[in-house]
């Protein structure tokens, strides 16, 4: 039995040094939701502290309280031994606490230097661009964050944008840096770069708090880890005194079994007509697609691999009717499409779990019921012309909520109050119900906890077994090999080739993601593709 470490500081602790932050009995309630209940956590200088738990466990809410975005209903925040009341994020910033949210808050049309200095009270009213660029470069050098001060944010990769966000927080003299799911949209190299930067901040005496579902990363990066479940703190441990399996058990309340990878066999194609067909399709965008051709048939999962930012967004939006091609042909069940609209593709039986749920899939100010029924307002029995049947809408929404395993006391609560993981579960249920022919699933596991990932895998396999085609996008090689029947790779907007998953290894797929053609990677034979996506989280 591992020793409980509620009052034991990390190994970097200097005797007599108090914690930077002490959360005492923090409780927070939303309508129908117990977000936090009597939570107590210490955060010490010179440590990286992980906060883990299932979706809806209260991790983000707790950190939003610490950063002044929410105020606790009960409890106290102690900073340097003194009680503090934060009524706004500005109050928290004044006390050296800053947060980088999962969804960045940068102004994309502005430069890096503009974003660093925006709303910074130490920015003089009259400050030349040359001076802003110089100050930004000095900050980047001080904290070892390589950024181009003159670059426009919209032209930066996710990892580069994240560095700007972190640098902006540090520029406010933050002593406690909080990051919410920091590696969710990063490449493997960007993740390594981030870890190096965070370790550097730890050596400088900063405290870093990381909210994450990726337990392997927690064990690699962090000094201590606190586990939340159902809004309550279950335990705090030194990472060297625990393992991923132990943390997973603490998170869900019971032992989590590792699923065995299902061997995927080639799907018998019973129809000559593919559900969706791309013929030399090209489209503009941040990463243009170039002469993309493929077919996807009923009852198969076609996985699309690739480092983020190689055309996945454009391809998923094309396949769901959100954008139109510049050239080439798109066919649905043999019928050429000339009008590209999300409603038209939805009417054809295509569901879409988008990459960016906040801006594409949800109306955050509306209720859970409204968001779940958004595709059905004009359909019987919910809609009759201008007549709306709220009882039927509530009934159908309850079915989605139950299937998604989301615990809600009030289905009319604002969906923006839910955790990102619970939002993702509800979106998935709504779009799966829509997907009579095809589901376009762009990173469906993003932001999900261990149990929810397992549930999502089961849903996707079940949908395939019902004869639905699935176009699955993922940055996780193991996930694609575990779920897909065939796998293709996007590289700089080009589809590098499609091959049965059973004939691919992780190594071959990795080479293709780096730009090697399918034929060049084929010598790397499949010998061991039994690693599951869960091993990245357990």
Short mmCIF file of C-alpha atoms in Angstrom, two decimals, residues 27-524:
data_model
loop_
_atom_site.label_atom_id
_atom_site.label_comp_id
_atom_site.label_asym_id
_atom_site.label_seq_id
_atom_site.Cartn_x
_atom_site.Cartn_y
_atom_site.Cartn_z
CA UNK A 27 -16.17 23.59 -3.13
CA UNK A 28 -18.00 24.75 -6.26
CA UNK A 29 -21.52 23.97 -7.47
CA UNK A 30 -23.27 24.63 -10.77
CA UNK A 31 -26.97 24.00 -11.45
CA UNK A 32 -27.30 20.23 -11.31
CA UNK A 33 -23.54 19.69 -11.03
CA UNK A 34 -21.21 19.20 -8.03
CA UNK A 35 -17.98 20.39 -9.65
CA UNK A 36 -15.71 20.46 -6.56
CA UNK A 37 -16.30 19.24 -3.01
CA UNK A 38 -13.94 20.10 -0.11
CA UNK A 39 -10.72 19.78 -2.13
CA UNK A 40 -7.35 20.36 -0.46
CA UNK A 41 -4.14 20.52 -2.50
CA UNK A 42 -0.71 22.12 -1.95
CA UNK A 43 1.42 23.45 -4.81
CA UNK A 44 5.12 23.93 -4.08
CA UNK A 45 7.86 25.96 -5.79
CA UNK A 46 10.12 23.95 -8.07
CA UNK A 47 7.66 21.15 -8.80
CA UNK A 48 5.54 19.94 -11.70
CA UNK A 49 2.23 18.77 -10.25
CA UNK A 50 -0.24 16.73 -12.30
CA UNK A 51 -4.00 16.88 -11.87
CA UNK A 52 -5.74 13.79 -13.27
CA UNK A 53 -9.24 12.37 -13.25
CA UNK A 54 -12.11 11.29 -15.45
CA UNK A 55 -14.04 13.75 -17.59
CA UNK A 56 -16.14 15.90 -15.29
CA UNK A 57 -14.03 15.09 -12.22
CA UNK A 58 -13.57 18.81 -11.54
CA UNK A 59 -9.99 19.41 -12.67
CA UNK A 60 -10.55 22.42 -14.92
CA UNK A 61 -13.10 23.94 -12.54
CA UNK A 62 -10.62 23.77 -9.66
CA UNK A 63 -7.94 25.52 -11.69
CA UNK A 64 -10.45 28.09 -12.96
CA UNK A 65 -11.12 28.89 -9.29
CA UNK A 66 -7.40 29.24 -8.60
CA UNK A 67 -7.07 31.63 -11.56
CA UNK A 68 -10.03 33.79 -10.52
CA UNK A 69 -12.34 32.82 -13.37
CA UNK A 70 -14.75 31.25 -10.87
CA UNK A 71 -15.20 32.01 -7.18
CA UNK A 72 -15.50 29.09 -4.74
CA UNK A 73 -18.79 28.58 -2.91
CA UNK A 74 -16.79 27.37 0.09
CA UNK A 75 -13.13 27.12 1.02
CA UNK A 76 -10.07 29.34 0.94
CA UNK A 77 -7.08 30.03 -1.31
CA UNK A 78 -3.81 30.57 0.58
CA UNK A 79 -0.94 32.28 -1.28
CA UNK A 80 2.44 32.45 0.48
CA UNK A 81 0.70 31.74 3.78
CA UNK A 82 -1.98 34.44 3.44
CA UNK A 83 -5.64 33.98 2.54
CA UNK A 84 -6.69 35.60 -0.73
CA UNK A 85 -9.99 36.25 -2.50
CA UNK A 86 -9.80 36.35 -6.30
CA UNK A 87 -12.73 38.12 -7.95
CA UNK A 88 -11.20 38.07 -11.43
CA UNK A 89 -8.31 36.54 -13.39
CA UNK A 90 -6.53 39.87 -12.97
CA UNK A 91 -6.44 39.30 -9.19
CA UNK A 92 -4.81 35.90 -9.70
CA UNK A 93 -2.28 37.35 -12.15
CA UNK A 94 -1.31 39.98 -9.57
CA UNK A 95 -0.48 37.11 -7.20
CA UNK A 96 1.63 35.28 -9.79
CA UNK A 97 -0.88 32.70 -11.03
CA UNK A 98 -1.49 32.21 -14.74
CA UNK A 99 -3.18 29.58 -16.91
CA UNK A 100 -2.83 28.39 -20.49
CA UNK A 101 -6.18 26.96 -21.50
CA UNK A 102 -6.69 23.96 -23.77
CA UNK A 103 -8.15 26.27 -26.41
CA UNK A 104 -5.79 29.16 -26.96
CA UNK A 105 -6.90 32.77 -26.38
CA UNK A 106 -4.63 34.46 -28.91
CA UNK A 107 -5.71 37.04 -31.51
CA UNK A 108 -4.78 35.27 -34.73
CA UNK A 109 -4.57 38.42 -36.86
CA UNK A 110 -1.99 39.95 -34.51
CA UNK A 111 1.73 39.26 -34.31
CA UNK A 112 3.44 37.35 -31.52
CA UNK A 113 4.71 40.60 -29.99
CA UNK A 114 1.22 42.14 -30.18
CA UNK A 115 -0.28 39.20 -28.32
CA UNK A 116 2.41 39.26 -25.64
CA UNK A 117 1.77 42.93 -24.88
CA UNK A 118 -2.00 42.96 -25.34
CA UNK A 119 -3.82 43.92 -22.09
CA UNK A 120 -0.52 43.86 -20.18
CA UNK A 121 -0.66 46.66 -17.63
CA UNK A 122 3.11 47.13 -17.84
CA UNK A 123 2.81 48.02 -21.51
CA UNK A 124 3.21 51.81 -21.85
CA UNK A 125 0.41 53.57 -23.71
CA UNK A 126 2.89 54.71 -26.34
CA UNK A 127 5.21 51.80 -27.12
CA UNK A 128 6.89 51.46 -30.48
CA UNK A 129 6.68 48.23 -32.43
CA UNK A 130 10.46 48.02 -32.32
CA UNK A 131 10.37 48.14 -28.51
CA UNK A 132 7.64 45.45 -28.35
CA UNK A 133 9.66 43.17 -30.60
CA UNK A 134 12.77 43.72 -28.47
CA UNK A 135 10.92 43.00 -25.21
CA UNK A 136 9.38 39.85 -26.69
CA UNK A 137 12.78 38.60 -27.82
CA UNK A 138 14.20 39.27 -24.34
CA UNK A 139 11.38 37.30 -22.71
CA UNK A 140 11.89 34.41 -25.13
CA UNK A 141 15.60 34.34 -24.31
CA UNK A 142 14.98 34.54 -20.55
CA UNK A 143 12.64 31.55 -20.51
CA UNK A 144 14.25 29.61 -23.39
CA UNK A 145 11.12 29.78 -25.56
CA UNK A 146 12.05 30.13 -29.24
CA UNK A 147 9.47 32.42 -30.91
CA UNK A 148 9.50 34.86 -33.81
CA UNK A 149 8.16 38.16 -32.41
CA UNK A 150 7.05 39.43 -35.83
CA UNK A 151 5.21 36.29 -36.99
CA UNK A 152 1.43 36.39 -37.30
CA UNK A 153 -0.24 33.97 -34.90
CA UNK A 154 -2.49 32.53 -37.63
CA UNK A 155 0.61 31.24 -39.43
CA UNK A 156 2.00 29.39 -36.40
CA UNK A 157 1.70 25.70 -35.60
CA UNK A 158 -0.19 24.58 -32.49
CA UNK A 159 3.07 24.12 -30.62
CA UNK A 160 4.30 27.59 -31.56
CA UNK A 161 0.99 29.16 -30.52
CA UNK A 162 1.24 27.37 -27.19
CA UNK A 163 4.72 28.81 -26.62
CA UNK A 164 3.28 32.28 -27.20
CA UNK A 165 0.50 31.60 -24.68
CA UNK A 166 2.99 30.39 -22.07
CA UNK A 167 5.31 33.32 -22.72
CA UNK A 168 2.41 35.73 -22.33
CA UNK A 169 1.59 34.22 -18.92
CA UNK A 170 5.24 34.30 -17.83
CA UNK A 171 5.56 37.92 -18.95
CA UNK A 172 3.09 38.79 -16.16
CA UNK A 173 5.63 37.44 -13.63
CA UNK A 174 3.71 34.21 -13.04
CA UNK A 175 5.15 31.94 -10.36
CA UNK A 176 2.48 29.26 -10.87
CA UNK A 177 1.85 28.13 -14.46
CA UNK A 178 -1.26 26.00 -15.08
CA UNK A 179 -1.68 24.10 -18.36
CA UNK A 180 -4.93 22.38 -19.37
CA UNK A 181 -4.34 19.31 -21.60
CA UNK A 182 -1.17 20.90 -23.00
CA UNK A 183 -0.23 18.09 -25.41
CA UNK A 184 -3.70 17.46 -26.87
CA UNK A 185 -2.90 19.09 -30.24
CA UNK A 186 0.90 18.83 -30.28
CA UNK A 187 3.12 16.67 -32.43
CA UNK A 188 5.55 14.28 -30.76
CA UNK A 189 8.45 16.70 -31.27
CA UNK A 190 6.42 19.65 -29.99
CA UNK A 191 5.55 17.61 -26.90
CA UNK A 192 9.23 16.93 -26.24
CA UNK A 193 10.01 20.64 -26.69
CA UNK A 194 7.24 21.55 -24.24
CA UNK A 195 8.51 19.09 -21.62
CA UNK A 196 12.02 20.54 -21.91
CA UNK A 197 10.64 24.05 -21.40
CA UNK A 198 8.56 23.02 -18.38
CA UNK A 199 11.53 21.30 -16.75
CA UNK A 200 13.52 24.51 -17.29
CA UNK A 201 10.79 26.50 -15.52
CA UNK A 202 10.87 24.00 -12.65
CA UNK A 203 14.63 24.51 -12.30
CA UNK A 204 13.99 28.27 -12.13
CA UNK A 205 11.75 27.70 -9.10
CA UNK A 206 8.39 28.01 -10.84
CA UNK A 207 5.50 25.75 -9.93
CA UNK A 208 3.81 24.04 -12.88
CA UNK A 209 0.39 22.38 -12.73
CA UNK A 210 -0.54 20.07 -15.63
CA UNK A 211 -4.10 18.86 -16.21
CA UNK A 212 -3.86 15.70 -18.29
CA UNK A 213 -5.47 12.39 -19.21
CA UNK A 214 -2.21 10.99 -20.61
CA UNK A 215 -0.85 9.01 -17.70
CA UNK A 216 2.34 8.01 -19.49
CA UNK A 217 3.18 11.70 -19.87
CA UNK A 218 2.30 12.36 -16.23
CA UNK A 219 4.74 9.68 -15.11
CA UNK A 220 7.45 11.00 -17.43
CA UNK A 221 7.13 14.70 -16.61
CA UNK A 222 5.63 15.28 -13.18
CA UNK A 223 6.95 15.14 -9.61
CA UNK A 224 3.60 14.68 -7.86
CA UNK A 225 0.09 13.81 -8.99
CA UNK A 226 -3.32 14.49 -7.44
CA UNK A 227 -6.32 12.39 -8.47
CA UNK A 228 -9.86 13.79 -8.57
CA UNK A 229 -13.01 11.69 -8.85
CA UNK A 230 -16.58 13.00 -8.91
CA UNK A 231 -15.44 16.43 -7.75
CA UNK A 232 -13.43 15.15 -4.77
CA UNK A 233 -9.72 14.64 -4.26
CA UNK A 234 -8.95 10.95 -3.83
CA UNK A 235 -5.18 11.04 -3.29
CA UNK A 236 -1.89 12.86 -3.86
CA UNK A 237 1.26 10.81 -4.54
CA UNK A 238 4.84 11.22 -5.64
CA UNK A 239 4.95 9.84 -9.18
CA UNK A 240 7.93 7.67 -8.22
CA UNK A 241 5.69 5.91 -5.68
CA UNK A 242 2.92 4.97 -8.12
CA UNK A 243 2.36 3.71 -11.65
CA UNK A 244 -0.11 4.24 -14.48
CA UNK A 245 -2.29 1.29 -13.52
CA UNK A 246 -2.58 2.54 -9.94
CA UNK A 247 -3.54 6.04 -11.12
CA UNK A 248 -6.12 4.65 -13.54
CA UNK A 249 -7.69 2.64 -10.71
CA UNK A 250 -7.84 5.72 -8.48
CA UNK A 251 -9.41 7.75 -11.29
CA UNK A 252 -12.30 5.40 -12.03
CA UNK A 253 -12.70 3.69 -8.64
CA UNK A 254 -11.97 0.17 -9.85
CA UNK A 255 -9.24 -1.70 -11.70
CA UNK A 256 -9.08 -0.92 -15.40
CA UNK A 257 -8.41 -3.90 -17.65
CA UNK A 258 -6.15 -3.43 -20.64
CA UNK A 259 -8.17 -4.23 -23.75
CA UNK A 260 -6.57 -6.71 -26.13
CA UNK A 261 -6.17 -5.39 -29.63
CA UNK A 262 -8.75 -6.90 -31.93
CA UNK A 263 -7.18 -8.34 -35.03
CA UNK A 264 -8.75 -6.50 -37.95
CA UNK A 265 -9.58 -8.56 -40.98
CA UNK A 266 -10.38 -7.16 -44.39
CA UNK A 267 -14.02 -6.19 -44.62
CA UNK A 268 -16.08 -8.01 -47.23
CA UNK A 269 -17.31 -5.36 -49.63
CA UNK A 270 -20.90 -6.29 -50.44
CA UNK A 271 -21.56 -3.28 -52.68
CA UNK A 272 -19.70 -2.11 -55.74
CA UNK A 273 -20.54 1.49 -54.89
CA UNK A 274 -18.51 3.21 -52.20
CA UNK A 275 -20.35 5.30 -49.64
CA UNK A 276 -17.96 8.19 -50.28
CA UNK A 277 -15.62 8.66 -53.21
CA UNK A 278 -12.99 11.34 -53.81
CA UNK A 279 -11.62 11.63 -57.35
CA UNK A 280 -8.59 13.91 -57.76
CA UNK A 281 -10.04 16.36 -55.26
CA UNK A 282 -8.08 19.51 -54.50
CA UNK A 283 -8.95 22.33 -52.14
CA UNK A 284 -7.29 25.49 -50.88
CA UNK A 285 -6.73 26.26 -47.23
CA UNK A 286 -3.93 26.60 -44.73
CA UNK A 287 -2.70 23.21 -46.00
CA UNK A 288 -4.10 22.68 -49.53
CA UNK A 289 -5.20 19.19 -50.51
CA UNK A 290 -3.65 18.07 -53.78
CA UNK A 291 -5.39 15.58 -56.09
CA UNK A 292 -6.75 13.43 -53.28
CA UNK A 293 -8.41 10.16 -54.35
CA UNK A 294 -9.93 7.38 -52.24
CA UNK A 295 -13.07 5.30 -51.72
CA UNK A 296 -14.63 4.25 -48.43
CA UNK A 297 -17.17 1.43 -48.30
CA UNK A 298 -19.99 0.46 -46.00
CA UNK A 299 -18.85 -1.46 -42.94
CA UNK A 300 -15.21 -0.37 -42.90
CA UNK A 301 -13.04 2.02 -40.93
CA UNK A 302 -10.64 4.03 -43.06
CA UNK A 303 -8.02 5.59 -40.81
CA UNK A 304 -6.19 8.76 -41.80
CA UNK A 305 -2.80 9.21 -40.16
CA UNK A 306 -0.45 12.15 -40.27
CA UNK A 307 1.26 14.77 -38.20
CA UNK A 308 -1.24 17.49 -37.29
CA UNK A 309 -1.42 20.24 -39.89
CA UNK A 310 -0.95 18.16 -43.05
CA UNK A 311 -4.45 18.61 -44.48
CA UNK A 312 -6.58 16.61 -42.05
CA UNK A 313 -8.81 19.58 -41.23
CA UNK A 314 -9.45 20.30 -44.90
CA UNK A 315 -10.18 16.65 -45.71
CA UNK A 316 -12.58 16.18 -42.79
CA UNK A 317 -14.45 19.39 -43.66
CA UNK A 318 -14.72 18.32 -47.30
CA UNK A 319 -16.07 14.91 -46.32
CA UNK A 320 -18.76 16.53 -44.16
CA UNK A 321 -19.84 19.25 -46.60
CA UNK A 322 -18.39 22.19 -44.69
CA UNK A 323 -16.24 23.33 -47.62
CA UNK A 324 -16.31 22.70 -51.37
CA UNK A 325 -13.44 21.45 -53.53
CA UNK A 326 -11.60 23.65 -56.02
CA UNK A 327 -11.38 20.77 -58.47
CA UNK A 328 -12.15 17.08 -58.71
CA UNK A 329 -15.30 15.13 -57.92
CA UNK A 330 -16.95 13.97 -54.70
CA UNK A 331 -19.60 11.25 -54.84
CA UNK A 332 -21.95 9.89 -52.19
CA UNK A 333 -23.16 6.40 -53.09
CA UNK A 334 -22.36 7.04 -56.74
CA UNK A 335 -24.12 10.42 -56.92
CA UNK A 336 -21.91 13.37 -57.79
CA UNK A 337 -22.20 16.20 -55.29
CA UNK A 338 -22.49 19.74 -56.65
CA UNK A 339 -23.80 21.55 -53.56
CA UNK A 340 -21.61 21.35 -50.46
CA UNK A 341 -23.44 22.20 -47.23
CA UNK A 342 -23.39 20.55 -43.79
CA UNK A 343 -27.19 20.21 -43.91
CA UNK A 344 -27.06 18.48 -47.27
CA UNK A 345 -24.46 15.98 -46.15
CA UNK A 346 -26.33 15.40 -42.89
CA UNK A 347 -29.51 14.69 -44.86
CA UNK A 348 -27.51 12.10 -46.82
CA UNK A 349 -26.76 10.30 -43.54
CA UNK A 350 -23.31 11.68 -42.75
CA UNK A 351 -22.37 12.54 -39.16
CA UNK A 352 -19.34 14.62 -38.25
CA UNK A 353 -17.34 14.75 -35.01
CA UNK A 354 -15.26 17.85 -35.79
CA UNK A 355 -11.71 18.65 -34.79
CA UNK A 356 -12.67 21.94 -33.12
CA UNK A 357 -15.73 21.22 -31.01
CA UNK A 358 -15.98 24.69 -29.46
CA UNK A 359 -16.25 26.60 -32.72
CA UNK A 360 -17.80 23.96 -34.98
CA UNK A 361 -19.95 21.58 -32.94
CA UNK A 362 -21.37 23.50 -29.99
CA UNK A 363 -23.30 26.63 -29.08
CA UNK A 364 -21.77 27.12 -25.64
CA UNK A 365 -24.41 29.53 -24.35
CA UNK A 366 -27.28 27.14 -25.13
CA UNK A 367 -28.43 24.21 -23.03
CA UNK A 368 -27.40 20.58 -23.33
CA UNK A 369 -30.85 19.76 -24.76
CA UNK A 370 -30.62 22.51 -27.38
CA UNK A 371 -27.18 21.36 -28.51
CA UNK A 372 -28.20 17.71 -28.75
CA UNK A 373 -31.34 18.50 -30.73
CA UNK A 374 -29.78 21.04 -33.09
CA UNK A 375 -30.07 18.65 -36.07
CA UNK A 376 -33.68 17.68 -35.26
CA UNK A 377 -35.57 20.92 -34.67
CA UNK A 378 -37.24 20.75 -38.08
CA UNK A 379 -37.87 17.01 -38.06
CA UNK A 380 -40.91 15.14 -36.81
CA UNK A 381 -41.77 14.42 -34.03
CA UNK A 382 -39.79 17.35 -32.58
CA UNK A 383 -40.60 19.95 -35.23
CA UNK A 384 -43.77 20.52 -37.26
CA UNK A 385 -43.10 23.56 -39.40
CA UNK A 386 -43.13 26.41 -36.89
CA UNK A 387 -44.36 24.16 -34.06
CA UNK A 388 -41.83 22.78 -31.57
CA UNK A 389 -42.41 19.83 -29.23
CA UNK A 390 -40.18 20.44 -26.15
CA UNK A 391 -41.25 17.23 -24.40
CA UNK A 392 -40.08 15.09 -27.30
CA UNK A 393 -36.83 17.07 -27.54
CA UNK A 394 -36.19 16.51 -23.84
CA UNK A 395 -36.98 12.80 -24.19
CA UNK A 396 -34.56 12.28 -27.07
CA UNK A 397 -31.87 14.38 -25.41
CA UNK A 398 -32.14 12.23 -22.27
CA UNK A 399 -31.48 9.15 -24.39
CA UNK A 400 -28.29 10.74 -25.78
CA UNK A 401 -27.14 11.79 -22.30
CA UNK A 402 -27.70 8.30 -20.92
CA UNK A 403 -25.87 6.66 -23.83
CA UNK A 404 -22.95 9.07 -23.37
CA UNK A 405 -22.65 8.15 -19.65
CA UNK A 406 -22.75 11.82 -18.65
CA UNK A 407 -24.16 12.47 -15.17
CA UNK A 408 -26.38 15.58 -15.22
CA UNK A 409 -28.96 16.68 -12.70
CA UNK A 410 -30.31 19.30 -15.08
CA UNK A 411 -30.34 18.67 -18.83
CA UNK A 412 -31.08 22.34 -19.43
CA UNK A 413 -27.79 23.45 -17.90
CA UNK A 414 -25.56 25.48 -20.21
CA UNK A 415 -23.37 23.07 -22.17
CA UNK A 416 -20.44 25.44 -21.72
CA UNK A 417 -20.47 24.52 -18.01
CA UNK A 418 -19.58 20.91 -18.81
CA UNK A 419 -16.04 19.59 -19.01
CA UNK A 420 -14.45 19.25 -22.43
CA UNK A 421 -14.58 15.47 -22.17
CA UNK A 422 -18.31 15.41 -21.41
CA UNK A 423 -18.93 17.82 -24.27
CA UNK A 424 -17.05 15.44 -26.57
CA UNK A 425 -19.09 12.44 -25.40
CA UNK A 426 -22.36 14.24 -26.13
CA UNK A 427 -21.20 15.42 -29.56
CA UNK A 428 -20.23 11.85 -30.41
CA UNK A 429 -23.67 10.50 -29.47
CA UNK A 430 -25.44 13.19 -31.49
CA UNK A 431 -23.33 12.59 -34.60
CA UNK A 432 -23.39 8.80 -34.35
CA UNK A 433 -27.19 8.98 -34.36
CA UNK A 434 -26.93 11.06 -37.54
CA UNK A 435 -24.46 8.69 -39.23
CA UNK A 436 -26.72 6.31 -41.13
CA UNK A 437 -24.16 5.99 -43.93
CA UNK A 438 -20.88 7.57 -42.84
CA UNK A 439 -19.25 9.01 -39.71
CA UNK A 440 -16.43 11.50 -40.19
CA UNK A 441 -14.60 11.31 -36.85
CA UNK A 442 -11.80 13.86 -36.42
CA UNK A 443 -9.80 13.01 -33.28
CA UNK A 444 -12.84 11.63 -31.42
CA UNK A 445 -10.77 10.66 -28.35
CA UNK A 446 -9.29 14.12 -27.85
CA UNK A 447 -9.84 15.21 -24.25
CA UNK A 448 -11.38 11.90 -23.17
CA UNK A 449 -10.40 9.91 -20.10
CA UNK A 450 -9.43 6.24 -20.02
CA UNK A 451 -12.93 4.81 -19.67
CA UNK A 452 -14.37 7.22 -22.24
CA UNK A 453 -11.71 6.22 -24.79
CA UNK A 454 -12.64 2.58 -24.30
CA UNK A 455 -16.32 3.47 -24.77
CA UNK A 456 -15.53 5.46 -27.92
CA UNK A 457 -13.59 2.55 -29.40
CA UNK A 458 -16.53 0.27 -28.70
CA UNK A 459 -18.95 2.74 -30.33
CA UNK A 460 -16.84 3.07 -33.46
CA UNK A 461 -16.42 -0.68 -33.86
CA UNK A 462 -20.14 -1.20 -33.22
CA UNK A 463 -21.05 1.37 -35.85
CA UNK A 464 -18.80 -0.35 -38.36
CA UNK A 465 -20.41 -3.70 -37.58
CA UNK A 466 -23.79 -2.14 -38.36
CA UNK A 467 -22.57 -1.36 -41.87
CA UNK A 468 -21.68 2.30 -41.40
CA UNK A 469 -18.52 3.62 -43.05
CA UNK A 470 -16.14 5.52 -40.76
CA UNK A 471 -13.48 8.02 -41.80
CA UNK A 472 -11.27 8.19 -38.70
CA UNK A 473 -8.63 10.87 -38.16
CA UNK A 474 -6.06 10.39 -35.41
CA UNK A 475 -2.53 11.47 -34.53
CA UNK A 476 -2.13 8.24 -32.54
CA UNK A 477 -0.59 5.44 -34.60
CA UNK A 478 -1.62 2.77 -32.10
CA UNK A 479 -5.23 3.92 -32.18
CA UNK A 480 -5.35 3.75 -35.97
CA UNK A 481 -3.80 0.29 -36.11
CA UNK A 482 -6.16 -0.94 -33.38
CA UNK A 483 -9.35 0.35 -35.01
CA UNK A 484 -8.86 0.70 -38.76
CA UNK A 485 -9.41 -1.77 -41.56
CA UNK A 486 -7.35 0.36 -43.95
CA UNK A 487 -5.01 3.26 -43.24
CA UNK A 488 -3.91 6.20 -45.39
CA UNK A 489 -1.41 8.94 -44.57
CA UNK A 490 -1.63 12.65 -45.30
CA UNK A 491 1.65 14.49 -45.81
CA UNK A 492 1.72 18.13 -46.96
CA UNK A 493 -1.78 17.76 -48.37
CA UNK A 494 -1.03 14.61 -50.35
CA UNK A 495 -2.48 11.17 -49.63
CA UNK A 496 0.60 8.94 -49.50
CA UNK A 497 -1.30 5.72 -50.13
CA UNK A 498 -3.84 3.42 -48.50
CA UNK A 499 -3.09 -0.08 -47.24
CA UNK A 500 -4.78 -2.71 -45.03
CA UNK A 501 -3.92 -2.07 -41.39
CA UNK A 502 -2.96 -5.73 -40.97
CA UNK A 503 -0.08 -5.16 -43.40
CA UNK A 504 1.32 -2.13 -41.59
CA UNK A 505 3.58 -1.75 -38.58
CA UNK A 506 4.05 1.29 -36.39
CA UNK A 507 7.45 1.80 -38.01
CA UNK A 508 6.11 1.76 -41.57
CA UNK A 509 3.30 4.12 -40.68
CA UNK A 510 5.74 6.45 -38.97
CA UNK A 511 7.93 6.55 -42.09
CA UNK A 512 4.91 7.43 -44.23
CA UNK A 513 3.96 10.21 -41.82
CA UNK A 514 7.45 11.58 -42.42
CA UNK A 515 6.87 11.72 -46.17
CA UNK A 516 8.03 8.33 -47.47
CA UNK A 517 5.81 6.81 -50.12
CA UNK A 518 3.89 3.64 -49.35
CA UNK A 519 6.14 1.51 -51.54
CA UNK A 520 9.26 2.79 -49.76
CA UNK A 521 7.85 1.93 -46.35
CA UNK A 522 6.52 -1.52 -47.26
CA UNK A 523 9.80 -3.25 -46.37
CA UNK A 524 9.05 -2.46 -42.73
#
